[in-house]
Short mmCIF file of the C-alpha atoms (twelve columns), coordinates in Angstrom:
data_MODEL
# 
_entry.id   MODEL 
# 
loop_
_atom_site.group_PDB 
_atom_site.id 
_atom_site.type_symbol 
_atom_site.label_atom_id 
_atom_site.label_alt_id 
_atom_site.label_comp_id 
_atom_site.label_asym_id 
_atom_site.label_seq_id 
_atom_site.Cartn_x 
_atom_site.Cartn_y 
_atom_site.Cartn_z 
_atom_site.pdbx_PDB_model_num 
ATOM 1   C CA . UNK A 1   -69.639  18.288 222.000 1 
ATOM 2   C CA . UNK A 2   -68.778  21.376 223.716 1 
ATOM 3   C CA . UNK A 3   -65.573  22.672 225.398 1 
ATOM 4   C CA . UNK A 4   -64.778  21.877 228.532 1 
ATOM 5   C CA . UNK A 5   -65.304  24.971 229.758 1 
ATOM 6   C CA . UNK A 6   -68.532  25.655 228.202 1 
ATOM 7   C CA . UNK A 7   -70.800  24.637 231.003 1 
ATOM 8   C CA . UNK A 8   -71.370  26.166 234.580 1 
ATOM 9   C CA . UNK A 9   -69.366  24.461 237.500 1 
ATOM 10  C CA . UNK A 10  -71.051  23.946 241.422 1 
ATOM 11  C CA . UNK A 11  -69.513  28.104 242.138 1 
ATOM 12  C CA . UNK A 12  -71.643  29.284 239.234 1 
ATOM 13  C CA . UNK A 13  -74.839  27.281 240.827 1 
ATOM 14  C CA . UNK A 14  -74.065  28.551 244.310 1 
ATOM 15  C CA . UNK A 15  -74.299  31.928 242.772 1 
ATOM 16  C CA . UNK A 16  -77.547  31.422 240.792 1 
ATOM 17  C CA . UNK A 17  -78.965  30.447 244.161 1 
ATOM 18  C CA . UNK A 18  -77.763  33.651 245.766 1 
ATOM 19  C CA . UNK A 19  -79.215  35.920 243.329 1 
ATOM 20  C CA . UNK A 20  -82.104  33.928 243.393 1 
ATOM 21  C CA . UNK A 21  -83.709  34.266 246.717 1 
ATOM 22  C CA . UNK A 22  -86.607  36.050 247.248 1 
ATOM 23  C CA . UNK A 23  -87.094  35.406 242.928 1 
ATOM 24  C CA . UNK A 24  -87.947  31.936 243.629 1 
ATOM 25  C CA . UNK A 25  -89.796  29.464 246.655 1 
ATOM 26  C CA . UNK A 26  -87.066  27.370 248.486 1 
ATOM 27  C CA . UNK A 27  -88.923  24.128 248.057 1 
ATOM 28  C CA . UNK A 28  -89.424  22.153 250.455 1 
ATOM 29  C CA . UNK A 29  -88.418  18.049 250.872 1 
ATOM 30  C CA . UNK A 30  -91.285  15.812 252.514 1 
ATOM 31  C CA . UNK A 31  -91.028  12.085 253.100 1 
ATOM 32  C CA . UNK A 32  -93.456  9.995  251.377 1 
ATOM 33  C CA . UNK A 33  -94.856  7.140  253.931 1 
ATOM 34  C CA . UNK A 34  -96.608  5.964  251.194 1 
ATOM 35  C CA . UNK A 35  -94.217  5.396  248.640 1 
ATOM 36  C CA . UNK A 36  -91.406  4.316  251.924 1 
ATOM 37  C CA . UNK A 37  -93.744  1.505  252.481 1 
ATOM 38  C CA . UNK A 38  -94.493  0.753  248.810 1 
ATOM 39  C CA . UNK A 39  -90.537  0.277  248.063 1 
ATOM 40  C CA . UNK A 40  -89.266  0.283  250.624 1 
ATOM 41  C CA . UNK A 41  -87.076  2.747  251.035 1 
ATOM 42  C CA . UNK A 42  -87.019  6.016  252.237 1 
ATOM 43  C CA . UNK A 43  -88.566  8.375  249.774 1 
ATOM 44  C CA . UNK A 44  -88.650  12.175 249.676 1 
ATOM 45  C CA . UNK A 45  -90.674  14.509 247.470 1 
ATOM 46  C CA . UNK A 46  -89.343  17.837 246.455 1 
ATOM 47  C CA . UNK A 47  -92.010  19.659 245.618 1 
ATOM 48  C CA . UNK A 48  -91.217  22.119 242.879 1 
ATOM 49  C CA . UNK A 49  -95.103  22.178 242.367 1 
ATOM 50  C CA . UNK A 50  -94.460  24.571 245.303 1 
ATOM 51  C CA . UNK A 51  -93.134  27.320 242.645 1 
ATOM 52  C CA . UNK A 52  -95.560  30.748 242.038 1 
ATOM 53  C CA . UNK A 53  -95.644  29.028 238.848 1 
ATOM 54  C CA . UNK A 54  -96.321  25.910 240.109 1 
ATOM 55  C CA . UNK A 55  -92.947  23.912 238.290 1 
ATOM 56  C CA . UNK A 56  -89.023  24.296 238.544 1 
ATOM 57  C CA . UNK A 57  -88.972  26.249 235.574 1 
ATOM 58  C CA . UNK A 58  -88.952  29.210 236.902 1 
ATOM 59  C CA . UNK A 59  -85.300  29.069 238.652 1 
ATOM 60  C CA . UNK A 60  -83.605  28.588 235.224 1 
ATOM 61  C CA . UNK A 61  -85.799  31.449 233.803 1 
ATOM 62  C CA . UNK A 62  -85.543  34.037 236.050 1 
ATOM 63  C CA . UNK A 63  -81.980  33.591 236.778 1 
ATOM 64  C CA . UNK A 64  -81.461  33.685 232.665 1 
ATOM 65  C CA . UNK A 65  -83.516  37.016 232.491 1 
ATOM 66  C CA . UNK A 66  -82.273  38.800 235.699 1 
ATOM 67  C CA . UNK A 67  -78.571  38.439 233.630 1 
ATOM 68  C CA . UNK A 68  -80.235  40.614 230.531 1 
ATOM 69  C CA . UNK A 69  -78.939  43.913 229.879 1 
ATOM 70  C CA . UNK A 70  -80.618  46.952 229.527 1 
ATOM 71  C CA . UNK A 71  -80.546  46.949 225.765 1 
ATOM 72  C CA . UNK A 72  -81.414  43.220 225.555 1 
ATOM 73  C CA . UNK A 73  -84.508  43.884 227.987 1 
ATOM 74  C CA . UNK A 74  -86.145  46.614 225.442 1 
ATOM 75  C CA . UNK A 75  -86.217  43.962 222.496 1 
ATOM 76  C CA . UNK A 76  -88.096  41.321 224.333 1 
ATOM 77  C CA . UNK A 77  -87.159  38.339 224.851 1 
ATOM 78  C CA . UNK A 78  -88.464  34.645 223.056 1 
ATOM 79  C CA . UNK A 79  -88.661  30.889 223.827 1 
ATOM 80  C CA . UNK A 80  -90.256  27.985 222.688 1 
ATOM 81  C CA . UNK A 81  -91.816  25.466 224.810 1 
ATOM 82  C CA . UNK A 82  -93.768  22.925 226.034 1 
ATOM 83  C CA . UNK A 83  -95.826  24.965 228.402 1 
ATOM 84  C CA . UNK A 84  -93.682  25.385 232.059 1 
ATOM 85  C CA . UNK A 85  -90.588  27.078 230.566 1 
ATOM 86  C CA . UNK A 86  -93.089  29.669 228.605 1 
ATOM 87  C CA . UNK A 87  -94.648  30.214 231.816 1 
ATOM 88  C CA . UNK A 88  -91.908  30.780 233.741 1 
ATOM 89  C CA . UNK A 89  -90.315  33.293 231.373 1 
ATOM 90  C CA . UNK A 90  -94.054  35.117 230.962 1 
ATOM 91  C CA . UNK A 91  -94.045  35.135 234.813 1 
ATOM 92  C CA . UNK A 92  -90.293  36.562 235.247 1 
ATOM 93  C CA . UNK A 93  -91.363  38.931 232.180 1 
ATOM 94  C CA . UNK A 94  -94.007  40.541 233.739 1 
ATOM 95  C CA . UNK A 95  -92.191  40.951 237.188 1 
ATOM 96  C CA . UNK A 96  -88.895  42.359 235.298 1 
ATOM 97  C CA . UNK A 97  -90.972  44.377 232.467 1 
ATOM 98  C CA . UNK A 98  -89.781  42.786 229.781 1 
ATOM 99  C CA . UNK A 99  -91.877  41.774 226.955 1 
ATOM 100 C CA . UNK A 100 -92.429  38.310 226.213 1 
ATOM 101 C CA . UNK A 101 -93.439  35.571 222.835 1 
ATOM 102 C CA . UNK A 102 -94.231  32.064 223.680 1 
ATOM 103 C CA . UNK A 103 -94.146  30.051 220.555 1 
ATOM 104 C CA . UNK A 104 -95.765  26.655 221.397 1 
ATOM 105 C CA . UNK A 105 -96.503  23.667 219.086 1 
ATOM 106 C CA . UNK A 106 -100.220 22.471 218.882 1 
ATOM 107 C CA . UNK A 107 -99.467  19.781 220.981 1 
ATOM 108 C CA . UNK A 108 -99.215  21.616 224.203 1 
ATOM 109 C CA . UNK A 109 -102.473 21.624 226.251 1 
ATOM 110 C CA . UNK A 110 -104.489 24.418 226.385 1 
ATOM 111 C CA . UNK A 111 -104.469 24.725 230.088 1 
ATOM 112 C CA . UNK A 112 -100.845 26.071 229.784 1 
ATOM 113 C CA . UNK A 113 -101.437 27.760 227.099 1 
ATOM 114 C CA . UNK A 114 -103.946 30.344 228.479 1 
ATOM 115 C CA . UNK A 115 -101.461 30.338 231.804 1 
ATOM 116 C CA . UNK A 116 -99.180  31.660 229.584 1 
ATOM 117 C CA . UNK A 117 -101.520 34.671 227.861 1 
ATOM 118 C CA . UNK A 118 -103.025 35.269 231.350 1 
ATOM 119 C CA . UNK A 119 -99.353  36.347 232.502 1 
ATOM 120 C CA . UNK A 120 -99.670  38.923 229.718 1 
ATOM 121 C CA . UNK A 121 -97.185  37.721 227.133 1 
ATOM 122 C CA . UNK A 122 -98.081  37.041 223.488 1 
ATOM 123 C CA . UNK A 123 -98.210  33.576 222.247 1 
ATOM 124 C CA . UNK A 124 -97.837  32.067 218.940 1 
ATOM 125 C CA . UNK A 125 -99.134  28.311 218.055 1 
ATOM 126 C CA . UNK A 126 -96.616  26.963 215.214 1 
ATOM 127 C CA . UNK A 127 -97.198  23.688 213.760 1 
ATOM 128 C CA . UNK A 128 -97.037  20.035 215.580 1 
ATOM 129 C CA . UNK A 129 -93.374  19.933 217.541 1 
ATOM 130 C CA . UNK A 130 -91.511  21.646 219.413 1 
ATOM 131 C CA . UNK A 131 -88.689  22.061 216.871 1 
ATOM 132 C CA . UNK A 132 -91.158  23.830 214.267 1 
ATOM 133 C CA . UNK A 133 -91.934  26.236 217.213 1 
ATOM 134 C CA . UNK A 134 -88.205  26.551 217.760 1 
ATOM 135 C CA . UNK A 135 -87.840  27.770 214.372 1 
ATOM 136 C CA . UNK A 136 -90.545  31.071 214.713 1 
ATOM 137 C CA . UNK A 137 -88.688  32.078 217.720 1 
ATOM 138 C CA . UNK A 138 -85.501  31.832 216.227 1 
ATOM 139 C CA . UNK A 139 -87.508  33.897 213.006 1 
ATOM 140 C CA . UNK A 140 -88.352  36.552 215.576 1 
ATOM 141 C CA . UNK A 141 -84.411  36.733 217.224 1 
ATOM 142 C CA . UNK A 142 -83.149  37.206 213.048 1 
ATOM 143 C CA . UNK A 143 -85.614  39.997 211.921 1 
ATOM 144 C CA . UNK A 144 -86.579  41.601 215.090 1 
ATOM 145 C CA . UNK A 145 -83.906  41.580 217.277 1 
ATOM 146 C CA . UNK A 146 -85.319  40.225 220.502 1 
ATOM 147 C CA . UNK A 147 -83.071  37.824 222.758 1 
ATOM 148 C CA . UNK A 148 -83.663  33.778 222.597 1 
ATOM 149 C CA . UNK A 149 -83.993  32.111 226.096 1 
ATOM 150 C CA . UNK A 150 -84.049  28.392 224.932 1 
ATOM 151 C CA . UNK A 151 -85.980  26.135 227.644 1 
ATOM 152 C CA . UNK A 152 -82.778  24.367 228.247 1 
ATOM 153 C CA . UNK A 153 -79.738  24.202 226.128 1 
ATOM 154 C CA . UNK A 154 -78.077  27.404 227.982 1 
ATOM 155 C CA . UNK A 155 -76.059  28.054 230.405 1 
ATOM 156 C CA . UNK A 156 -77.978  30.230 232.551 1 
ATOM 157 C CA . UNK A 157 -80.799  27.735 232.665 1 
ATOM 158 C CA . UNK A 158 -78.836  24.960 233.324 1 
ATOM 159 C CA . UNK A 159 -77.264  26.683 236.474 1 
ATOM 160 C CA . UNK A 160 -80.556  27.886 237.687 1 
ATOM 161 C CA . UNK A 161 -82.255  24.563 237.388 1 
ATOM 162 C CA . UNK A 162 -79.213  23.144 239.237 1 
ATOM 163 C CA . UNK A 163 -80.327  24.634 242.754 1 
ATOM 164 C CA . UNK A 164 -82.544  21.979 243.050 1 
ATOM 165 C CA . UNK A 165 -79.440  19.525 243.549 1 
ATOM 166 C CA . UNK A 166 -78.497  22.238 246.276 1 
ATOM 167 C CA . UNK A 167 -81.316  22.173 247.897 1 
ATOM 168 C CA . UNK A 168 -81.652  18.614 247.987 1 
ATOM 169 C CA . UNK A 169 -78.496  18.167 249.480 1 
ATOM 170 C CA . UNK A 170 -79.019  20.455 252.443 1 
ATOM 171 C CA . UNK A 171 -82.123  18.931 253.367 1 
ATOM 172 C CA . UNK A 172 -81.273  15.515 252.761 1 
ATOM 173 C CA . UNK A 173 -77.093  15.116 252.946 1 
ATOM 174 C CA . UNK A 174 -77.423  11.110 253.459 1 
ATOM 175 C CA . UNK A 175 -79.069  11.093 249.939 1 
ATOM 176 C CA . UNK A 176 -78.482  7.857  247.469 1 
ATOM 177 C CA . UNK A 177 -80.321  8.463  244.483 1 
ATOM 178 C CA . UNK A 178 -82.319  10.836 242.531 1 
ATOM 179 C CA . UNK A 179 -85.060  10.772 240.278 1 
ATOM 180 C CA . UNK A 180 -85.897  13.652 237.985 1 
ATOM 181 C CA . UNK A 181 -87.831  14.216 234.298 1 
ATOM 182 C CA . UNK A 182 -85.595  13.601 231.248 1 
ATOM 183 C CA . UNK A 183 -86.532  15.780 228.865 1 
ATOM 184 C CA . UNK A 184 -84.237  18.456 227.031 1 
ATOM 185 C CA . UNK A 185 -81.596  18.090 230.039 1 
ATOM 186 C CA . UNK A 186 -81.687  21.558 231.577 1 
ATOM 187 C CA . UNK A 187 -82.951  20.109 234.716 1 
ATOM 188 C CA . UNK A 188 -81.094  16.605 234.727 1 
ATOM 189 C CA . UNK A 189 -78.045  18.849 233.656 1 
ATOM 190 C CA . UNK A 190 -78.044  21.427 236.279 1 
ATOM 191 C CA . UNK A 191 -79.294  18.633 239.422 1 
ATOM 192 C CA . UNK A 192 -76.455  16.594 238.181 1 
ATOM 193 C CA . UNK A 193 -73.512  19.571 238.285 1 
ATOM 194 C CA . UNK A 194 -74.628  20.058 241.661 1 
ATOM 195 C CA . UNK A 195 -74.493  16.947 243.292 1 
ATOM 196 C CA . UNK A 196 -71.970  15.370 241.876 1 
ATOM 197 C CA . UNK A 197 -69.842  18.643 242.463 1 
ATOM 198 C CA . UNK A 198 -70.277  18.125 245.995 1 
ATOM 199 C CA . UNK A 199 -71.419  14.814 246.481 1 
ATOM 200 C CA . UNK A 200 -70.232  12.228 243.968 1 
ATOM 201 C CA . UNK A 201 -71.634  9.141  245.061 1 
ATOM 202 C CA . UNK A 202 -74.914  10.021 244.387 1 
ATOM 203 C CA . UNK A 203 -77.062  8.260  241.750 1 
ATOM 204 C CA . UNK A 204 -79.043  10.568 239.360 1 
ATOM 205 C CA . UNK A 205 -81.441  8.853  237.670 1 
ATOM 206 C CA . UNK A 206 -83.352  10.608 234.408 1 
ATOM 207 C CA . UNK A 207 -87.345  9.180  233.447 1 
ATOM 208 C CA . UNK A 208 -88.859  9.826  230.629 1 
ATOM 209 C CA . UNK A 209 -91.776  8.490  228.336 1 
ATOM 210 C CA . UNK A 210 -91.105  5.888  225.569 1 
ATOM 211 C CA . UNK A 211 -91.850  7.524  222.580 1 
ATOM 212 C CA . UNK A 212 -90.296  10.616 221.528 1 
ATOM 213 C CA . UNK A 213 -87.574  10.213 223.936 1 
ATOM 214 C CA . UNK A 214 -85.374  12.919 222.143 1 
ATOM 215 C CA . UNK A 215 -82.503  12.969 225.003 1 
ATOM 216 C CA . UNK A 216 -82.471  8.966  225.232 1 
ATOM 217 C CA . UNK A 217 -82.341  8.879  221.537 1 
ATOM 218 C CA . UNK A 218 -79.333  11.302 221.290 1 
ATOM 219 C CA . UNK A 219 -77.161  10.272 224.022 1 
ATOM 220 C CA . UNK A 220 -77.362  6.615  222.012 1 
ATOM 221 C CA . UNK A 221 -76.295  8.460  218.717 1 
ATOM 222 C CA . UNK A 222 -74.013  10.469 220.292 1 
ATOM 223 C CA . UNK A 223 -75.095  13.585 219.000 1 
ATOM 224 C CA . UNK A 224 -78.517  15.574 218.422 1 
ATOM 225 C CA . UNK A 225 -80.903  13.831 216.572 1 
ATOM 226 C CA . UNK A 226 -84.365  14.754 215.653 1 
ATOM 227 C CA . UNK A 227 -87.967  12.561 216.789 1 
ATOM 228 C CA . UNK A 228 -91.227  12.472 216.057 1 
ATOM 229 C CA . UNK A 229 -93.170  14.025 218.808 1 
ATOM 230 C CA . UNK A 230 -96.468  12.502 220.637 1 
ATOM 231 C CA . UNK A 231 -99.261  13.095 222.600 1 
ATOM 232 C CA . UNK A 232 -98.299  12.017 226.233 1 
ATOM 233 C CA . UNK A 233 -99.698  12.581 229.929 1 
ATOM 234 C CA . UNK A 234 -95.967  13.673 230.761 1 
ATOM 235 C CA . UNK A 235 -96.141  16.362 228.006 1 
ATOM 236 C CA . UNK A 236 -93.890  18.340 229.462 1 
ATOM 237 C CA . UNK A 237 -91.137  16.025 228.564 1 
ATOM 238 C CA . UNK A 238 -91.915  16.572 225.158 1 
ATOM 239 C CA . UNK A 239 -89.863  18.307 222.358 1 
ATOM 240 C CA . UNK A 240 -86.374  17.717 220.488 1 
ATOM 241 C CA . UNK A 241 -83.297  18.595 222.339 1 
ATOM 242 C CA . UNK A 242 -82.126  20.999 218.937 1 
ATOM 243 C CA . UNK A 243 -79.699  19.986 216.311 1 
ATOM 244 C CA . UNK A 244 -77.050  22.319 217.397 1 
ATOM 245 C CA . UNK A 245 -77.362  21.392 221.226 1 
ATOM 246 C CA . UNK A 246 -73.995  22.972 222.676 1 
ATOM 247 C CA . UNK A 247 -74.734  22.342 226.700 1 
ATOM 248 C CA . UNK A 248 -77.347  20.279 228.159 1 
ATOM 249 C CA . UNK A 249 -76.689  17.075 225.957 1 
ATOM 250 C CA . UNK A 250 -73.365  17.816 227.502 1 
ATOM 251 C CA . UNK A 251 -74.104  17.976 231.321 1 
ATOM 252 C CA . UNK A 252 -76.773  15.086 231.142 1 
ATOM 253 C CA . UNK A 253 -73.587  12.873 229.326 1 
ATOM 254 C CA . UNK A 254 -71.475  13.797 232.279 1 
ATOM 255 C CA . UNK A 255 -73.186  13.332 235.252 1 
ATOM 256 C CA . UNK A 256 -76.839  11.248 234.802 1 
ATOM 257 C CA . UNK A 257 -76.120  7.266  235.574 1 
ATOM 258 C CA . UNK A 258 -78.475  5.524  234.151 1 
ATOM 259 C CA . UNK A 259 -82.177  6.475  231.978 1 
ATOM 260 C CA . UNK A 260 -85.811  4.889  231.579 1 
ATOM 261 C CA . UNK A 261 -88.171  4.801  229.583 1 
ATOM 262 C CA . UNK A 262 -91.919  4.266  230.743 1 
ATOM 263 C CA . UNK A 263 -95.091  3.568  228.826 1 
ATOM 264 C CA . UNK A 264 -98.426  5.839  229.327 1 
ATOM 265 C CA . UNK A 265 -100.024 3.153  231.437 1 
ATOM 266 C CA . UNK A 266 -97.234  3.557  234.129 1 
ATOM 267 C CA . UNK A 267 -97.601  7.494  234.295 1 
ATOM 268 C CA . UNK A 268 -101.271 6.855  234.702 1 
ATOM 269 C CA . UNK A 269 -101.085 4.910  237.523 1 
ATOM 270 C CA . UNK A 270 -98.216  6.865  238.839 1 
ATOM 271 C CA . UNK A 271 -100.709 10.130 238.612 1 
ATOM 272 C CA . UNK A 272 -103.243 8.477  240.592 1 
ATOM 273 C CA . UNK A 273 -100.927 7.453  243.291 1 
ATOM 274 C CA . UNK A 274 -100.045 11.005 243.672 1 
ATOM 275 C CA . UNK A 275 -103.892 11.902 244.032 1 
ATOM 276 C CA . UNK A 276 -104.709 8.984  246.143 1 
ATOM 277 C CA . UNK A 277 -101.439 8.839  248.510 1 
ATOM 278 C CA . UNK A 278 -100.051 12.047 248.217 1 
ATOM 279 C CA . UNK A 279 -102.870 14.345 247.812 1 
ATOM 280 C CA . UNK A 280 -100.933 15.894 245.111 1 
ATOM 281 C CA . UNK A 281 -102.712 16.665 241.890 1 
ATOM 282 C CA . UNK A 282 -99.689  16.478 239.801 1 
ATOM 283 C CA . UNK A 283 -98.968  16.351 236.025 1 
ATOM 284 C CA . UNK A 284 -97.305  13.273 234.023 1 
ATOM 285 C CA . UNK A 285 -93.550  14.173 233.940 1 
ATOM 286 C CA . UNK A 286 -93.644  14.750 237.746 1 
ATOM 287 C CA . UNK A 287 -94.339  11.447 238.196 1 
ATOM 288 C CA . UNK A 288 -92.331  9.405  236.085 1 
ATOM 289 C CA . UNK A 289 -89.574  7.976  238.655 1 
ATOM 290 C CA . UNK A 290 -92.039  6.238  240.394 1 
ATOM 291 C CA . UNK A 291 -93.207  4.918  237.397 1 
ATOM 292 C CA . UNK A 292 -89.678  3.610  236.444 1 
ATOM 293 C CA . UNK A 293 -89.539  1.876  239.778 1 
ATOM 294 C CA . UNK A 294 -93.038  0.211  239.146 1 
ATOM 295 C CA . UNK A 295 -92.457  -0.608 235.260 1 
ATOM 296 C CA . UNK A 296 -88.684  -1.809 235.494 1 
ATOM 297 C CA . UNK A 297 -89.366  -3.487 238.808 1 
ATOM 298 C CA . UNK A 298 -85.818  -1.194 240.236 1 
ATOM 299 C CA . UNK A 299 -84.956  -2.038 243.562 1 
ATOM 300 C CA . UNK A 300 -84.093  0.921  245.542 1 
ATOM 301 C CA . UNK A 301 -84.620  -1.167 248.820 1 
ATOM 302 C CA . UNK A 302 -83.119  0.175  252.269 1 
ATOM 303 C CA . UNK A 303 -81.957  3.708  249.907 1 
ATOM 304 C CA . UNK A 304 -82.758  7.644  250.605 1 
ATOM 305 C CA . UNK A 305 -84.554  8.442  247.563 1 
ATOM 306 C CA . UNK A 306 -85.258  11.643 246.401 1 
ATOM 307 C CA . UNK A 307 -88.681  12.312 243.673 1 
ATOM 308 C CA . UNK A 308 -88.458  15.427 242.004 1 
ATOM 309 C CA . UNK A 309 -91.995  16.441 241.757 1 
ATOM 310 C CA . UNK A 310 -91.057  18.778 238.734 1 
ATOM 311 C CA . UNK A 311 -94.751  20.605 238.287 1 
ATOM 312 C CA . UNK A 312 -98.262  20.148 239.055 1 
ATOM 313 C CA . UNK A 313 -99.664  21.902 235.915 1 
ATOM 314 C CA . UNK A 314 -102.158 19.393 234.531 1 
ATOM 315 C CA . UNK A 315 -106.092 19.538 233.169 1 
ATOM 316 C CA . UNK A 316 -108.437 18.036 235.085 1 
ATOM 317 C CA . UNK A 317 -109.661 16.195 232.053 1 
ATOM 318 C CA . UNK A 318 -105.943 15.150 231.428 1 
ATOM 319 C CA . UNK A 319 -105.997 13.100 234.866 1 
ATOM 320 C CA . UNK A 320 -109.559 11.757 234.417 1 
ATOM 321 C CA . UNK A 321 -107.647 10.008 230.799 1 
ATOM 322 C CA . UNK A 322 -104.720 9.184  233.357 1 
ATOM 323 C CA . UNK A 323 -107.347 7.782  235.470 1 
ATOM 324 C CA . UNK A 324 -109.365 5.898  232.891 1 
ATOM 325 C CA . UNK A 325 -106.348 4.137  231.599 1 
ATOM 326 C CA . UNK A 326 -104.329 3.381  235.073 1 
ATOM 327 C CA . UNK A 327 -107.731 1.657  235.664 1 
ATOM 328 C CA . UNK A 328 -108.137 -0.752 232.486 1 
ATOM 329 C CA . UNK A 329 -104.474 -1.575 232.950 1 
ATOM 330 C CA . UNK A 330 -104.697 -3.121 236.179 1 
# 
């Protein structure tokens, strides 16, 4: 694990959100009468689908890139991802200048993928996970010399995905729990820094599918480990966390409470509560802490409960699947 030290503290968030503004949207938090009634509770929405980019992303990345140095913008800078971190650093590429490689694994839908190209970077398709992609990009950082932004595991990232838990805060002080996307723990990691930093009571609570749960699987090993990755409607919690994770498996050990897992049928019918009720057309890992309440029957009765609504990037084809199945499951 890493050094104490190694992570950024609530001062380093609250200056990520400084340099920040006017980079990024100030998302907004809307209450859910729907899903108040449905569990009731009092749930809010905070509607990173709101983003240019249309997911949270784009704090960690453009934060990370704004940091670069002259010399380290001329080489470029490369990622791997899943789709909404590629995105997000094409975006923040083209509005900096900087050039920009996506490497992506087959796996990630083509609706992100051409996103990506239409913001003008250049993207490479490398085998079936996200780990194989990892390893081109890291290819590219040896012999050419450009700069790595990993999707999650920095420090950067972390403390620009953590003015979410800011935000949330302001909006919302009386909060009791929060439910975000478990994925490679850049977002879990920087939520959790902030609100515990300031408010400790709060109950973070990380979602994510049930196969290929790559955080899940590690925090039970107790160190990186490496899983087979599938096709999912919450794709975007796809991916390994890396073998030589040195921060987020870190920050989502210190300060997430408790994890679930949930099976494609519950993000299905999660999705089309967001179409029906919401009037959000949202993608899979968006969804997935109402699908933890549903599945694992969680009672959050009487509670201020905060959704993070992570991204809204999905096919339309995707959500007619979502559809299909959330239907033949009831």
């Amino acid at each position: 694990m890493p050094a104490t030290d190694a992570l950024p503290d609530l001062s380093r968030i609250y200056q990520a959100r400084q340099a920040l503004q006017g980079q990024v949207a100030r998302t907004p938090l809307i209450r859910s009468e729907a899903l108040s009634r449905r569990f009731g509770c009092e749930a809010w929405l905070k509607l990173e689908t709101l983003q240019p980019i249309g997911a949270f992303k784009l704090r960690g990345a453009t934060f990370a890139m704004s940091r670069l140095g002259p010399e380290q913008r001329r080489a470029g800078v490369v990622t791997c991802s899943t789709g909404n971190h590629g995105r997000a650093i094409a975006y923040a590429g083209r509005r900096l200048g900087i050039h920009t490689v996506i490497c992506m694994s087959r796996l990630v839908p083509a609706n992100k993928v051409e996103a990506i190209r239409a913001l003008g970077a250049e993207v490479r398709i490398i085998g079936n996970s996200q780990d194989e992609a990892e390893v081109e990009a890291l290819r590219l950082v040896e012999e050419q010399g450009m700069v790595y932004l990993p999707p999650f595991d920095h420090p950067d990232i972390i403390t620009g995905q953590g003015t979410i838990g800011l935000e949330i805060l302001e909006d919302l002080p009386t909060v009791d729990t929060v439910f975000a996307g478990l994925s490679g723990g850049g977002l879990i990691g920087g939520i959790g820094i902030a609100l515990k930093g300031i408010k400790p009571t709060v109950e973070l609570v990380g979602v994510t599918m049930d196969r290929g749960a790559a955080m899940v699987a590690s925090l039970e090993a107790g160190q990186p480990v490496q899983v087979t990755e599938y096709e999912s409607f919450a794709d975007s919690l796809g991916g390994g966390i890396g073998l030589h994770n040195r921060y987020s498996l870190e920050a989502v050990r210190r300060h997430m409470d408790r994890a679930y897992l949930v099976n494609e049928a519950s993000i299905a019918r999660a999705m089309v509560h967001f179409v029906e009720h919401e009037k959000m057309l949202v993608e899979g890992a968006a969804v997935v802490g109402v699908a933890a309440i549903e599945q694992h029957s969680l009672d959050v009765r009487g509670k201020q409960v905060v959704f993070v609504v992570s991204g809204h990037n999905v096919a339309l084809d995707t959500f007619d699947r979502a559809r299909a199945l959330a239907a033949a499951a009831c």
